């Protein structure tokens, strides 16, 4: 039945009696029309079923049928209730039919045929329903058939129309209830219940076994480790009544009330909300979109999201529309209620009670529907978030090199944390789209009923106000886009700074990068302020919109001579207040739409980025080819758009079991060749065939956070024999003895607490344990010492892997002779290929590398040859050596600290989590951090003024307007309207003041907290970054900071504003009937009790959900950096499943937190409904003349929103407390322990310090953390000034730690370090670090240009930079680049080889030209020839400087003036090389002998060639 026709008939009911109705058989006609429509639909349904039955053999039909049924599922309460409710409705309609037959029931329809037909059809329909139910209950249907659910919806509509029409007639004609009316009300209850059952749709509850069967193929058994302790889903076991009232959460509240909740106590999510299920569904939807679009790549992400969400969104929309309809029943009935109070002496009290029942019933329906659609929207948001996060993660594992370089880690983290959150937030607001037209239509209908044509003036005013959104939204969308771009830039820089914090501190660049981050933040905050300022203008417009609309509407009525009575005015005011909700939510909606559109575009663009070539490598079975690797005509390029390929003319055939060595100068394409074999580098032409499984060891070690054993196993099952063999072959046994928990010792983020050699050997062990057929090792010996390198080569490559095919890149020529084939790379081509002997004979370039190594070897052998002669020179006078004997192992173990034993060697502890209520000091800090909180009273005063003026204006209208059209108003209507307008306009100005001041206070507070956190984090000691995953810090800088920027001030503001509104509403209601205040007190007490019961559980759930975000980001960051390794080992599925489990770990507390919010809101709403109903009954029951009907009507006008207001007070307080957790987390990081001051004014060294560079260590002891054992023990020695000191020792002996102590990265636990008579522990860190130079072990480059990387502080001219580039062998390479000094450097410097990055670090040191230079494995990743050149440059440029060299290449330290040998953190030996070589048992002598013997075969070949 058209809505307008129904509205017109309802309007007529006000004016006519039963006999005068134009369509007396209205309900019967509607009923017959809908029933016949239903029977037609039923017929079509059975025809379709018959066709499907004939063609059941088709795949899709079979699949759909399979989905309908499921074994091991039990009947739900809904199934049983549906039978009872259907029988009840059959009884109701049978009773009505019997009463009609007996003539006991009179109807408004004069014709008996329509009446009897309607009831007979109803009875037949319910008999059919019961028969169908009895049949399907015996089968394993999961959901009710669609046709049955459709019928229940139809029956609800029929009965609702019937009761609405009858109720209106009874009220209009002062009639009494009949038996049939009571039966109809009972039927309505049953019909509403069936409507809700039809929306939920579930017939059976899936048992655990069925759920397991569904998720098992998706998780592949990976969930065992992650799911321990999880309990089954409370939601999936909930009954129908539990779902309506959210009582299924009660068991969780019982636990949460007793003690703070822990993660393993939170129930699991329903299978349909699990990440595995949603990821699977999203994949299926993407396939469906591909089929529809006929495309093979990049299907529309928007369509896939639509297909995933539309069913749940449709159910939410139904609830939202029902809620909207129910909310306008109150304004519609206000005029009737005022008329009743005005004419109470002539009206029956039953009419008043019936009106009160109508008010209450509508509020009950509104509450239930509202809570269900809000919960459904949150649940849908969770599903979208889980699906999108899993897609973003999976995409990150397969991004092509070019795509990866265009999206930095920080940007991709933003997609996952911020953009996905905004998209899921949009789902909550999307229901406004359906509700808006419904609410406006209902508002106009109510206004038209009371004000006639004046309603259209109100419609015009509404449209004018809404049209103001267009320019605001357009501008807001622009601002949101700029905010996200600025946030991306800041997060990218933040991520880079955190990742390279050690380099930044070593180079004393703290202030430079601090200023950079602050400037990026200032750009971001300027855009945020513009967005908030625009939001304040929007708040002014839309808070003032009811005023504007009411003035226009009442003014139009005045012009059209339409009488304004108290009842019609109050009804209109109530309607305007209701209309304020959609209008007020419209800017929020459009703002969220703008944010979501920007975020969705960004995510969609990312998901459609280019992926690595899946067909770049062809896998061939071992039976088909004798070759392990076969490359023909290979042409590869990291950037296919460039004309010059990276690799060209690659032709290579490698038989199984061959050892292939790859050598060449820096940047010649060695690593790129390995990347071509595993399919990482884009292939332009040619073929690459691989036969067998592969394992890959990258040049830069990639270590996962976790223990050593997990890193070695890498997802494989533990085999003790195989594991022990692997560990022994990779020379890890001695390291395990050193570690407090052996191979169960936890590794920090990026292996931060491991030496470079240990990390390298762990990842070699990972590859060996895989037992693959083909091994690709990229410079595996660069980070290990000579002894360990020899052991690795002999026991690993030539031992355990002797039967495997091995490709190994190396710069150490001594490992070449053992290779079956040597490839010499030059400018992206294989310049030479052959065995070692063959290449030596060819004399076409290979001898350059060999010659450089020969010279290095000769220098070693020369020194070794002189070792037998007595040195004529004594140990330098200023060299103080206190080498101690190394303690036995059992004593070493006793040195473990109690903390270490207690924490079982854990470096990274669980994230800090406050427990209990959020401290008042957190609120106080937030409110007073800006201008000592002086802005808070201004905001509260402005909002209070607004509320007072609003009440005054409404009170004025209610007081002056007559109760009937016959009575005269107290004052002229033009004067009445003028006063009303003035009061309303001033109140709107108060809103503008409040909104502007709140926005300004919010952004200033957020900015201040950010600056405090940034300064605190950047000034934290290195130990903080060693033990804190980057994801934790990024989570605070991203998600938590977004809450502070855009939400926190608004949340706190709304908590105060809703309280002010509630006080105003209660004041108005109590002024009319003070008894309301009496009932309000106990109800408020109950509300507070509910809040106290709710808060402990909700608070911990909110905290846990925040904490569970960081592991997702951390795991994602690690996976991105190791994507090539993950792909090479074919471990994508395992990592994807781990991500899904982490997503569920976040979903569990988040889902139960939002559910708990609805649990509370439902109960508070129902209590408010009770207060409202009590006040209505009180007003009806009071004797005539006690109260003014107009003022009573005003009280009802305000009381309509009482349920919303009272709930919103508690909800806003709770929500503010939940959001305050972000403030709490940020404040945690504003109070970190700081490292020593940058500058100590009282103790500043001279400007020319250090002059000679003498370094003296006195009883130095170092440990990385209080719960870890000492790494350096009692180091006492002196490095003379202007001398070259070599530091050697086995991997993990403490060499790099000594350097960190020199730069005070780690503060001495005991002892001191003196440089040129200055105790470095007493001066500022900036004064110390800025005067020293270092070329670190891990070369670091920053996103930017070549110039910025060499000279971040802009202290040098271009000519100086070019000179430095030429000296470090990079000048020609940079000149060849199009941008020259402005050439791009991407994140991590990944568009430069590792060797080139080390040369850039050398360039920085050359520019700095400090008195003291530290080389920490500075040339580990360059070839011997380049190494020789660099050593000459260093010796020349730093001739009169102190050089401290840590190197595994012995020839780089043999020409040192002094050699310090470290072993297990103690000085083993310290003297001149010649002195140390005199003693055959010295550690240094053994190193020299190992090196020379390892190179003996090579040496003999070199002599033969000579």
PDB file of C-alpha atoms in Angstrom, residues 105 145 174 264 381 425 476 596 602 798 851 895 983 1004 1198 1219 1393 1464:
ATOM      1  CA  UNK A 105     -17.028  -9.053  16.634  1.00  0.00           C
ATOM      2  CA  UNK A 145      13.921 -21.066   4.045  1.00  0.00           C
ATOM      3  CA  UNK A 174     -13.102   7.327  22.833  1.00  0.00           C
ATOM      4  CA  UNK A 264      43.162 -15.968  27.195  1.00  0.00           C
ATOM      5  CA  UNK A 381      32.935  -3.182  10.627  1.00  0.00           C
ATOM      6  CA  UNK A 425      33.881   3.344  10.890  1.00  0.00           C
ATOM      7  CA  UNK A 476      36.415  18.541   4.257  1.00  0.00           C
ATOM      8  CA  UNK A 596      36.340   6.560   4.012  1.00  0.00           C
ATOM      9  CA  UNK A 602      44.250   4.396  -1.041  1.00  0.00           C
ATOM     10  CA  UNK A 798      81.390 -28.803   1.770  1.00  0.00           C
ATOM     11  CA  UNK A 851      95.735  -9.938  -7.380  1.00  0.00           C
ATOM     12  CA  UNK A 895      77.588 -14.424  36.652  1.00  0.00           C
ATOM     13  CA  UNK A 983      16.761  33.277  22.232  1.00  0.00           C
ATOM     14  CA  UNK A1004      46.710  22.071  21.065  1.00  0.00           C
ATOM     15  CA  UNK A1198      11.793  16.546  26.475  1.00  0.00           C
ATOM     16  CA  UNK A1219      39.353   6.509  24.340  1.00  0.00           C
ATOM     17  CA  UNK A1393      73.672  -2.654  -3.319  1.00  0.00           C
ATOM     18  CA  UNK A1464      83.969 -13.847  25.641  1.00  0.00           C
TER      19      UNK A1464
END
